[in-house]
PDB file of C-alpha atoms in Angstrom:
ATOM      1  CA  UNK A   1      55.171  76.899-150.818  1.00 65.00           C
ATOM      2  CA  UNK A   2      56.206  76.252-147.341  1.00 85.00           C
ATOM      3  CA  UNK A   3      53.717  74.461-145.591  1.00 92.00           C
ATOM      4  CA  UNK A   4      52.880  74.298-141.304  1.00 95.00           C
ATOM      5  CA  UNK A   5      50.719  71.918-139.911  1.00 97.00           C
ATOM      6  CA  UNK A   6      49.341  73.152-136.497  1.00 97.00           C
ATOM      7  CA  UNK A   7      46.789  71.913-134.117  1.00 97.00           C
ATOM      8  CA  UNK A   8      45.827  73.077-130.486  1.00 97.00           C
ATOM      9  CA  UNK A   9      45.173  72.076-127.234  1.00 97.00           C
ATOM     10  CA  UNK A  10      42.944  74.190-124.907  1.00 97.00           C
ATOM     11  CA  UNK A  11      41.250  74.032-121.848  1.00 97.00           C
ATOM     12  CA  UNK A  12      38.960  76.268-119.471  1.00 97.00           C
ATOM     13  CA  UNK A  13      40.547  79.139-117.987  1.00 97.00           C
ATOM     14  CA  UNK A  14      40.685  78.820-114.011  1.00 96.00           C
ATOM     15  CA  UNK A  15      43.295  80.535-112.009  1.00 93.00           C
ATOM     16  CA  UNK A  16      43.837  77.726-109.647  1.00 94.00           C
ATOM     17  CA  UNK A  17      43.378  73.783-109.815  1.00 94.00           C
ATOM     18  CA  UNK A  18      41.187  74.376-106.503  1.00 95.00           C
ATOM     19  CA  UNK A  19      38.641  76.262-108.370  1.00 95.00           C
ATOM     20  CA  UNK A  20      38.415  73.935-111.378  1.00 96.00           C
ATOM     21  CA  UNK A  21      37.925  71.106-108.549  1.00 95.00           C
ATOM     22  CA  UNK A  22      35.018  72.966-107.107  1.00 95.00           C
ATOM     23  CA  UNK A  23      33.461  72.914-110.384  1.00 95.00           C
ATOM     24  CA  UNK A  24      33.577  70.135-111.595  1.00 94.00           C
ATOM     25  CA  UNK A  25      32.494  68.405-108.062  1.00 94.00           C
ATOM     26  CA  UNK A  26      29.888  70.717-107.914  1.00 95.00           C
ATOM     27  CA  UNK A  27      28.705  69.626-111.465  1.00 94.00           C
ATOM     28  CA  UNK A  28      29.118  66.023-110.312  1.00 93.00           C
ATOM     29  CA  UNK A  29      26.888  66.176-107.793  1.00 95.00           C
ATOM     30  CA  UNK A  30      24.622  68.109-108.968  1.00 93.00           C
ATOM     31  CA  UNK A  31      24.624  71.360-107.371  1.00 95.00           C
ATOM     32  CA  UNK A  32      25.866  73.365-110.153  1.00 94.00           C
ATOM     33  CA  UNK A  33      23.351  72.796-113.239  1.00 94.00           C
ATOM     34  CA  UNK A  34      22.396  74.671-116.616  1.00 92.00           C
ATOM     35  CA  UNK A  35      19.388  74.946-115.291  1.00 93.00           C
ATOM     36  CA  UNK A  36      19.998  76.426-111.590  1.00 95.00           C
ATOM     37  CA  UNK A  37      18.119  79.679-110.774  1.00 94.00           C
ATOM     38  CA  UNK A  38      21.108  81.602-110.442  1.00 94.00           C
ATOM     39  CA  UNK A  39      22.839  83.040-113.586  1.00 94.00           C
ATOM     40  CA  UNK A  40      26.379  82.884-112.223  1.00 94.00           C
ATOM     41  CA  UNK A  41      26.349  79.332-111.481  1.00 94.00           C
ATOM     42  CA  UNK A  42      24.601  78.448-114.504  1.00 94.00           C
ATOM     43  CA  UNK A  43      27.522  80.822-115.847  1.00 94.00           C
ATOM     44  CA  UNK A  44      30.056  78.320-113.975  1.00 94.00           C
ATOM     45  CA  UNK A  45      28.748  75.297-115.094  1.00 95.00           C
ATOM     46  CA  UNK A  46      29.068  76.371-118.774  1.00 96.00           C
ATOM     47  CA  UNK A  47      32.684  77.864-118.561  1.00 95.00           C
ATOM     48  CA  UNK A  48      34.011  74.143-117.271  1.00 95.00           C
ATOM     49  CA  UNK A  49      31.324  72.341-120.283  1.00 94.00           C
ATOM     50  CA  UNK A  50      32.428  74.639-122.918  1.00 94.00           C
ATOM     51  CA  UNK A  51      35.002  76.616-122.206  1.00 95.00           C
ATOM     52  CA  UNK A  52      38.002  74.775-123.725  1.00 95.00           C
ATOM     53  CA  UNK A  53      36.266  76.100-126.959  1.00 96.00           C
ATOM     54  CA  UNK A  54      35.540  79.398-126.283  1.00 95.00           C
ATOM     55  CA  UNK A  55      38.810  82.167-126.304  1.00 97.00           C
ATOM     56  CA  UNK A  56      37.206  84.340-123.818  1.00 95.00           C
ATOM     57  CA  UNK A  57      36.756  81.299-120.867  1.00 96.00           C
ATOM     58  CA  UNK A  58      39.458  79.170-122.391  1.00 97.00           C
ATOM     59  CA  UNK A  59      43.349  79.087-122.930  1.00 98.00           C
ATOM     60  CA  UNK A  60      45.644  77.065-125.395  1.00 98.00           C
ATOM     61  CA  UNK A  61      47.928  74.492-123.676  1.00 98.00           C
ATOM     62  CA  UNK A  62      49.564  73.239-126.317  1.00 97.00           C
ATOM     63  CA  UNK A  63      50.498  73.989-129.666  1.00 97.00           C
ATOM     64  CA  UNK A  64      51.534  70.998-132.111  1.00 97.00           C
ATOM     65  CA  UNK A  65      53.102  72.149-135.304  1.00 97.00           C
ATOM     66  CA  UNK A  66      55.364  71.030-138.100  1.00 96.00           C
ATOM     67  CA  UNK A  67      57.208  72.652-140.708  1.00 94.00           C
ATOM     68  CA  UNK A  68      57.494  70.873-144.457  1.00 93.00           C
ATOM     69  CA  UNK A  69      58.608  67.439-143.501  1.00 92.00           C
ATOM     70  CA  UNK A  70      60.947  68.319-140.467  1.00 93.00           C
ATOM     71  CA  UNK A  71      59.551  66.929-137.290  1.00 95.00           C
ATOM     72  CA  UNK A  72      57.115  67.837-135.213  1.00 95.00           C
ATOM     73  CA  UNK A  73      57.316  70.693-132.442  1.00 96.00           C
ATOM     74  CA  UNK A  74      55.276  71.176-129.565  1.00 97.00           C
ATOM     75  CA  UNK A  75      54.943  74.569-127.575  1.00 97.00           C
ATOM     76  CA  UNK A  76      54.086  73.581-123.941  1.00 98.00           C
ATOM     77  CA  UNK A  77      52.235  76.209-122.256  1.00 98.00           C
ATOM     78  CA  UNK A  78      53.079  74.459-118.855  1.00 97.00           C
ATOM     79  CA  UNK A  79      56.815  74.575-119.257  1.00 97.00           C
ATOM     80  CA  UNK A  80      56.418  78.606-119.665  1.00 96.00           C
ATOM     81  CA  UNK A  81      53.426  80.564-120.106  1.00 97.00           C
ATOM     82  CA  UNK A  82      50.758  80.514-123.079  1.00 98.00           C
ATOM     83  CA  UNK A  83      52.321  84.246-123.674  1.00 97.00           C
ATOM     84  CA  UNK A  84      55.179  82.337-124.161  1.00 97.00           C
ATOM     85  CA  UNK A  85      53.971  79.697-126.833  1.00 97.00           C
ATOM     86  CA  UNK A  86      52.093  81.772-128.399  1.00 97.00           C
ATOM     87  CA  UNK A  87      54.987  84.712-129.106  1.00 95.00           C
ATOM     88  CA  UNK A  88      56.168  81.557-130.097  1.00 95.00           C
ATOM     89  CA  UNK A  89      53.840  80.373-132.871  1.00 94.00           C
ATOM     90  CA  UNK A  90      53.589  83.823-134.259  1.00 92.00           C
ATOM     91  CA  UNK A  91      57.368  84.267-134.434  1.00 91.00           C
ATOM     92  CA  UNK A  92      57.183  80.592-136.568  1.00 90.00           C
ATOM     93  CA  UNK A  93      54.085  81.893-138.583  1.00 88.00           C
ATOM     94  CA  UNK A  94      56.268  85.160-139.477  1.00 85.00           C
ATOM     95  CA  UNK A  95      59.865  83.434-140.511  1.00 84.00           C
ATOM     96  CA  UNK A  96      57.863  81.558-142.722  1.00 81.00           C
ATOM     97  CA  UNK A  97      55.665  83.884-143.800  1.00 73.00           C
ATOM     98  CA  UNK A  98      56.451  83.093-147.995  1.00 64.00           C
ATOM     99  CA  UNK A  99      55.549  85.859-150.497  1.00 65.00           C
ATOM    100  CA  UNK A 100      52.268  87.199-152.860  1.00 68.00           C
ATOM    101  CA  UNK A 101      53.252  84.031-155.007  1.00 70.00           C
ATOM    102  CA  UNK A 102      54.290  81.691-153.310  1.00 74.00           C
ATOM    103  CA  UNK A 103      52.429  82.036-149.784  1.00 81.00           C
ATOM    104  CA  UNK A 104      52.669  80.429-146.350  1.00 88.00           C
ATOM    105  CA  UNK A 105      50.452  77.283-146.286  1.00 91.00           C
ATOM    106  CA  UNK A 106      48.903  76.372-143.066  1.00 95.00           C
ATOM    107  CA  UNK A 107      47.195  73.082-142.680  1.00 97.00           C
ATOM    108  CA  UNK A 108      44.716  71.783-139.869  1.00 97.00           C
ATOM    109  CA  UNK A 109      41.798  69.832-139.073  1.00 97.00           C
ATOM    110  CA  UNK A 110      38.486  72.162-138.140  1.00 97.00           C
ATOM    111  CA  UNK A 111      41.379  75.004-138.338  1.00 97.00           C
ATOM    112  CA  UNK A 112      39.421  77.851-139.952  1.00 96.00           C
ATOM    113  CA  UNK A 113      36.548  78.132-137.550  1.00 95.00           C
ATOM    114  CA  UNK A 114      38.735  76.828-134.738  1.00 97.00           C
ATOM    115  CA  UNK A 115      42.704  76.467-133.895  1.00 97.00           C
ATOM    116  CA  UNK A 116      43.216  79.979-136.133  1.00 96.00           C
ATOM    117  CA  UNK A 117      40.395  82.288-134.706  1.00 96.00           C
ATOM    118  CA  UNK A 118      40.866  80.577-130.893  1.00 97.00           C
ATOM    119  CA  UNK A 119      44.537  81.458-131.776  1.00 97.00           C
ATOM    120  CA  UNK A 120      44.435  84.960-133.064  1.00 96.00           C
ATOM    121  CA  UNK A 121      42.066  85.792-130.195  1.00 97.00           C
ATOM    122  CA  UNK A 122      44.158  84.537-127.622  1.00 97.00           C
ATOM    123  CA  UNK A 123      46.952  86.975-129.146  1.00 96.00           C
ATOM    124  CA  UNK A 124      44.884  89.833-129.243  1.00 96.00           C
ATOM    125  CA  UNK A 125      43.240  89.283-125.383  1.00 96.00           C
ATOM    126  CA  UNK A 126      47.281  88.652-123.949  1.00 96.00           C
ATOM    127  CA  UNK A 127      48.567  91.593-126.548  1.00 95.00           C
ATOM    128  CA  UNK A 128      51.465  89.628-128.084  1.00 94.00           C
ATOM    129  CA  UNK A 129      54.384  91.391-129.225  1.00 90.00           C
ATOM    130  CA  UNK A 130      54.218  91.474-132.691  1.00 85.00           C
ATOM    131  CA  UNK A 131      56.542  94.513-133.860  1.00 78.00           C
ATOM    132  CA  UNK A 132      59.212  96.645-132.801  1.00 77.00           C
ATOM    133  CA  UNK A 133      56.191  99.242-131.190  1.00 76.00           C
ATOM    134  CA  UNK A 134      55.570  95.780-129.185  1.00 89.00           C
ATOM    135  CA  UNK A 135      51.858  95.001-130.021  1.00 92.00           C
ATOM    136  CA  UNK A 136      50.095  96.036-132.994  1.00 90.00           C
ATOM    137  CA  UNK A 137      46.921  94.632-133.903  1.00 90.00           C
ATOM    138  CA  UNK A 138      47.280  95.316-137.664  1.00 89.00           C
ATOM    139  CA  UNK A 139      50.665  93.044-138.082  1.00 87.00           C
ATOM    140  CA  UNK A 140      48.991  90.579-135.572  1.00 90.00           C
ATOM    141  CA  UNK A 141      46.334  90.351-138.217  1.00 90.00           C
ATOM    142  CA  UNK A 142      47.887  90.306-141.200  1.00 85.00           C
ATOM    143  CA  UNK A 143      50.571  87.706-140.448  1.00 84.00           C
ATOM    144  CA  UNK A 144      47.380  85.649-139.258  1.00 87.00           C
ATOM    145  CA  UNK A 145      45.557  86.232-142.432  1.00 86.00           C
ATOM    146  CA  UNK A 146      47.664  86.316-145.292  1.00 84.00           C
ATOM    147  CA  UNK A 147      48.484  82.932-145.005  1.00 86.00           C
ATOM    148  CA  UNK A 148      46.781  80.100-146.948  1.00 89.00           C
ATOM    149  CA  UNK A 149      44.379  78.277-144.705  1.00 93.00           C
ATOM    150  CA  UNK A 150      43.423  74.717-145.796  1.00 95.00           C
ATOM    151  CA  UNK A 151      41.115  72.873-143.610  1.00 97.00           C
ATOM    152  CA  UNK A 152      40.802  69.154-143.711  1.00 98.00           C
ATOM    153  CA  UNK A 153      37.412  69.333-142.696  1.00 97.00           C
ATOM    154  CA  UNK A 154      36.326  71.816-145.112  1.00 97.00           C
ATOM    155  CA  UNK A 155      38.505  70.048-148.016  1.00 97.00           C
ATOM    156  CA  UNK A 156      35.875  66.846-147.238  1.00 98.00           C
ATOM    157  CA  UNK A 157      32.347  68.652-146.912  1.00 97.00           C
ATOM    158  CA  UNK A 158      31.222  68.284-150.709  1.00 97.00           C
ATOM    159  CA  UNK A 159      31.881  64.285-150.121  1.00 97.00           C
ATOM    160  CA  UNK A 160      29.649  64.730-147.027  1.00 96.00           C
ATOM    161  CA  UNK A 161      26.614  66.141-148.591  1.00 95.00           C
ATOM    162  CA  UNK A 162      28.156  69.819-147.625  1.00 96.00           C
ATOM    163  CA  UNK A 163      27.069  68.784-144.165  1.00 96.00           C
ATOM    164  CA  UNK A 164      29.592  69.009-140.713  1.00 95.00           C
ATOM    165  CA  UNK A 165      27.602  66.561-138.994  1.00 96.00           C
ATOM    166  CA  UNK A 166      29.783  63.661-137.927  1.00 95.00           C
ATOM    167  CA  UNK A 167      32.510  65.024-140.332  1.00 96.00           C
ATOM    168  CA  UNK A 168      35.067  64.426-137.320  1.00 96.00           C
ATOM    169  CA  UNK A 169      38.555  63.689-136.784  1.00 96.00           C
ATOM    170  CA  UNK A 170      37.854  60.006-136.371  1.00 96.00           C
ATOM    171  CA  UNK A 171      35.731  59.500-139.261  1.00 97.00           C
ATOM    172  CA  UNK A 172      38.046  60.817-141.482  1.00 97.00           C
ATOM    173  CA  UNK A 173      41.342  59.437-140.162  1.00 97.00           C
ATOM    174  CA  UNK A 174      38.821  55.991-140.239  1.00 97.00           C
ATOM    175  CA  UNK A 175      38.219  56.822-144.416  1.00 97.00           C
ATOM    176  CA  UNK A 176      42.062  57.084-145.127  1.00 98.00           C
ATOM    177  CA  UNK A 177      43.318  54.305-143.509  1.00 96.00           C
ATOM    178  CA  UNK A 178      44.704  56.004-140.196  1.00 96.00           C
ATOM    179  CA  UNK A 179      44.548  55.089-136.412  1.00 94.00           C
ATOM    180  CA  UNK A 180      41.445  56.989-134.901  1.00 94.00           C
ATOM    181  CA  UNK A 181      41.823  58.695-131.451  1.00 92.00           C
ATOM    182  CA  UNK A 182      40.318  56.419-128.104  1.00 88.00           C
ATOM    183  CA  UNK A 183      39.999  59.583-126.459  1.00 86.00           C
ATOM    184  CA  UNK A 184      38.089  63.352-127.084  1.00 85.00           C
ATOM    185  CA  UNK A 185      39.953  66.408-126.670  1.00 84.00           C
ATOM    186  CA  UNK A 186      37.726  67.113-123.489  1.00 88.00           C
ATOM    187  CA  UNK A 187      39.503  64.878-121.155  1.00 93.00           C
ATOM    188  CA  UNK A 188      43.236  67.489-121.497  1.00 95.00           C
ATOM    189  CA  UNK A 189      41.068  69.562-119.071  1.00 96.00           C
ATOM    190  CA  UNK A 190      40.684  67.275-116.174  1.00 95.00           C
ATOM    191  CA  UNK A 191      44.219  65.832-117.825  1.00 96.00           C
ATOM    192  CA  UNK A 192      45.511  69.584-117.051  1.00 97.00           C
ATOM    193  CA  UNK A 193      44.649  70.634-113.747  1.00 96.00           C
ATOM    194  CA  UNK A 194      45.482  67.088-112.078  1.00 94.00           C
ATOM    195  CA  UNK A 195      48.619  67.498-113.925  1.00 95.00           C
ATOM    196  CA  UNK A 196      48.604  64.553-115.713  1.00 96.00           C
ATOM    197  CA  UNK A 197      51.046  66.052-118.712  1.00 97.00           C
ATOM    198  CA  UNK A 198      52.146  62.473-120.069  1.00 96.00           C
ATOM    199  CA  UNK A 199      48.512  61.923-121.108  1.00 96.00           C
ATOM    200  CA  UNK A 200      48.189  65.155-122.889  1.00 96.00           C
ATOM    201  CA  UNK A 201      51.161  64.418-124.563  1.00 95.00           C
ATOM    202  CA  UNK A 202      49.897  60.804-125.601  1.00 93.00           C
ATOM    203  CA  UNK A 203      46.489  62.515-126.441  1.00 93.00           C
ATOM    204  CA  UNK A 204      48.148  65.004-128.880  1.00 93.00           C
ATOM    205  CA  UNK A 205      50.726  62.104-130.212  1.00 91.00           C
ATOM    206  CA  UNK A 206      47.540  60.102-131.709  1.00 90.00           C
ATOM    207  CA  UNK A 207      46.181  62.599-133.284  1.00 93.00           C
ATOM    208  CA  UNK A 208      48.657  64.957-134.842  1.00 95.00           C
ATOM    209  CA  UNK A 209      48.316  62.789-138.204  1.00 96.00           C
ATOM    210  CA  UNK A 210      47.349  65.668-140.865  1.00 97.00           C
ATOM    211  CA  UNK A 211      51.294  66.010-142.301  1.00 96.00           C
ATOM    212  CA  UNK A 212      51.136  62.004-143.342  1.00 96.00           C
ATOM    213  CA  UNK A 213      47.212  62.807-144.292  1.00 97.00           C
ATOM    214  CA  UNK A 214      47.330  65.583-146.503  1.00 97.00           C
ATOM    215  CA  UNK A 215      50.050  63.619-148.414  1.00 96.00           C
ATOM    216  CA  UNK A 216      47.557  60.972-148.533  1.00 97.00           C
ATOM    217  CA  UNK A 217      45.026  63.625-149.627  1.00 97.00           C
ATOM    218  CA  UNK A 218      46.985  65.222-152.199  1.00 94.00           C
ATOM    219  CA  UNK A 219      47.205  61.579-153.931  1.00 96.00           C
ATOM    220  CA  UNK A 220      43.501  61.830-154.067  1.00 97.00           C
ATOM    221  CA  UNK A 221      41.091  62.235-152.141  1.00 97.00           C
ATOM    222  CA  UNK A 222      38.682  59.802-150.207  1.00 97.00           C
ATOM    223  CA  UNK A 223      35.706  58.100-152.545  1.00 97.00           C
ATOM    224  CA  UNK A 224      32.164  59.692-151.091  1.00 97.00           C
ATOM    225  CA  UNK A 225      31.193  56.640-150.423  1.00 97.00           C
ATOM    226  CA  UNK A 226      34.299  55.066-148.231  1.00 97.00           C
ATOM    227  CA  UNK A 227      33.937  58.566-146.098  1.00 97.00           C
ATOM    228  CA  UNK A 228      29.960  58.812-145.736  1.00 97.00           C
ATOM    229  CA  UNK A 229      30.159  55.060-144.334  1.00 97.00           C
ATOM    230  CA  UNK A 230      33.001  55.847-141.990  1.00 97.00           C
ATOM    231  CA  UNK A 231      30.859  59.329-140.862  1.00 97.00           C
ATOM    232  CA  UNK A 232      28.245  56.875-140.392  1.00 97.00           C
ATOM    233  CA  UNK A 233      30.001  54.315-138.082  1.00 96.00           C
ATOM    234  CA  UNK A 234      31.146  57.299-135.675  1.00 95.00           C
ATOM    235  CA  UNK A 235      27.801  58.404-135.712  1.00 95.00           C
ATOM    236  CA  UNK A 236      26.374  55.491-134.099  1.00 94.00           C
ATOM    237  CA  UNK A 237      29.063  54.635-132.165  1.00 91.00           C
ATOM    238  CA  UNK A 238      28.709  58.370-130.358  1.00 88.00           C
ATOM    239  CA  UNK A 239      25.426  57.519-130.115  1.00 89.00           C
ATOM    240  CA  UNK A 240      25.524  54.435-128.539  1.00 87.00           C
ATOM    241  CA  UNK A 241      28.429  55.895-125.995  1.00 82.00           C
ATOM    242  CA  UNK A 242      25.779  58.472-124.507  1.00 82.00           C
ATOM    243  CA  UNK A 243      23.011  56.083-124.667  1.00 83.00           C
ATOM    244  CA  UNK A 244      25.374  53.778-122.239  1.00 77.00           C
ATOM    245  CA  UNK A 245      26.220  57.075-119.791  1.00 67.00           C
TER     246      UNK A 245
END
């Protein structure tokens, strides 16, 4: 079965670093609120807060992937275009597409109600050339969908009560023995439009672990207790980190 490993990067959609500067000052200081009168501004201040993980305000920057056990790849959307990355991916996603019985197996963290459906979406919005009649929605879809999804995070809910609360990347890296990222995926937007690549790149470096976890994983999986304590610790420590802002 070949197997691809994939995680994303994405950010809020803004044509110009001036405009995402305006925002976020404006949030900064106040003046642009979830709460202001005006729906467009309240509109604003939601597209910079949320954005990065919605595919109809956001975009994907970055694209980390590995096939089997050959290295890891990343498509950088600021070296091209996301067009580009993403014709890209689904290019990858076809050559190694497998058969009816013996399937492509694609492998993330949080990748079934995130990275894949931010991903197809993105194809469908920018039409993606998928076929020799250039973009066809069907073969986008099907290439997308007959794959094998397994989700980390999914793979781990019965050991945490069925519950996604605090079922993070940290807390299970923590439960298996793995370095645990210092940083949230939030800060590749301000990372992004200052054009501070390196960090993104050192952001996506520490936590791009799932080929050397699901090995781990497929030797057995996590004891409920050792993961429900390590949920627990990033729990509080979240909680205290807010408490201190």
């Amino acid at each position: 079965m070949p197997n691809i490993f994939v995680d994303i990067e994405t950010v809020p959609r803004y044509a110009t670093k001036d405009e995402y500067l305006r925002v976020k000052n404006g949030i900064d200081q106040g003046s642009i609120h979830r709460n202001h009168p005006d729906r467009n501004i309240q509109n604003a201040y939601w597209k910079k807060i949320m954005g990065a993980l919605n595919p109809i305000m956001g975009k994907v920057i970055m694209i980390a992937y590995q096939v089997n056990d050959c290295p890891t790849e990343r498509l950088i959307e600021w070296e091209s275009s996301e067009s580009d990355i993403l014709k890209k991916l689904y290019y990858i996603i076809s050559s190694n597409k497998g058969s009816k019985d013996d399937p492509l197996n694609v492998i993330g963290f949080n990748i079934t109600t995130f990275d894949w459906p931010f991903l197809f979406s993105r194809c469908m919005s920018l039409e993606i050339k998928n076929g020799y009649n250039g973009h066809d929605p069907y073969w986008l879809y099907h290439y997308f969908h007959s794959a094998n999804i397994q989700d980390i995070l999914s793979i781990h809910l019965p050991l945490n009560g069925f519950s996604r609360y605090g079922l993070n990347h940290n807390a299970v890296a923590m439960a298996y023995g793995f370095p645990t990222k210092g940083e949230r995926g939030s800060v590749n937007t301000d990372y992004y439009y200052n054009e501070e690549y390196d960090k993104i790149l050192n952001y996506t470096e520490a936590e791009f672990i799932y080929p050397q976890l699901y090995k781990k994983m497929k030797d057995g999986l996590v004891s409920e207790k050792k993961l429900q304590e390590s949920v627990e610790f990033w729990i509080k420590k979240y909680k205290k980190e807010r408490e201190e802002k």
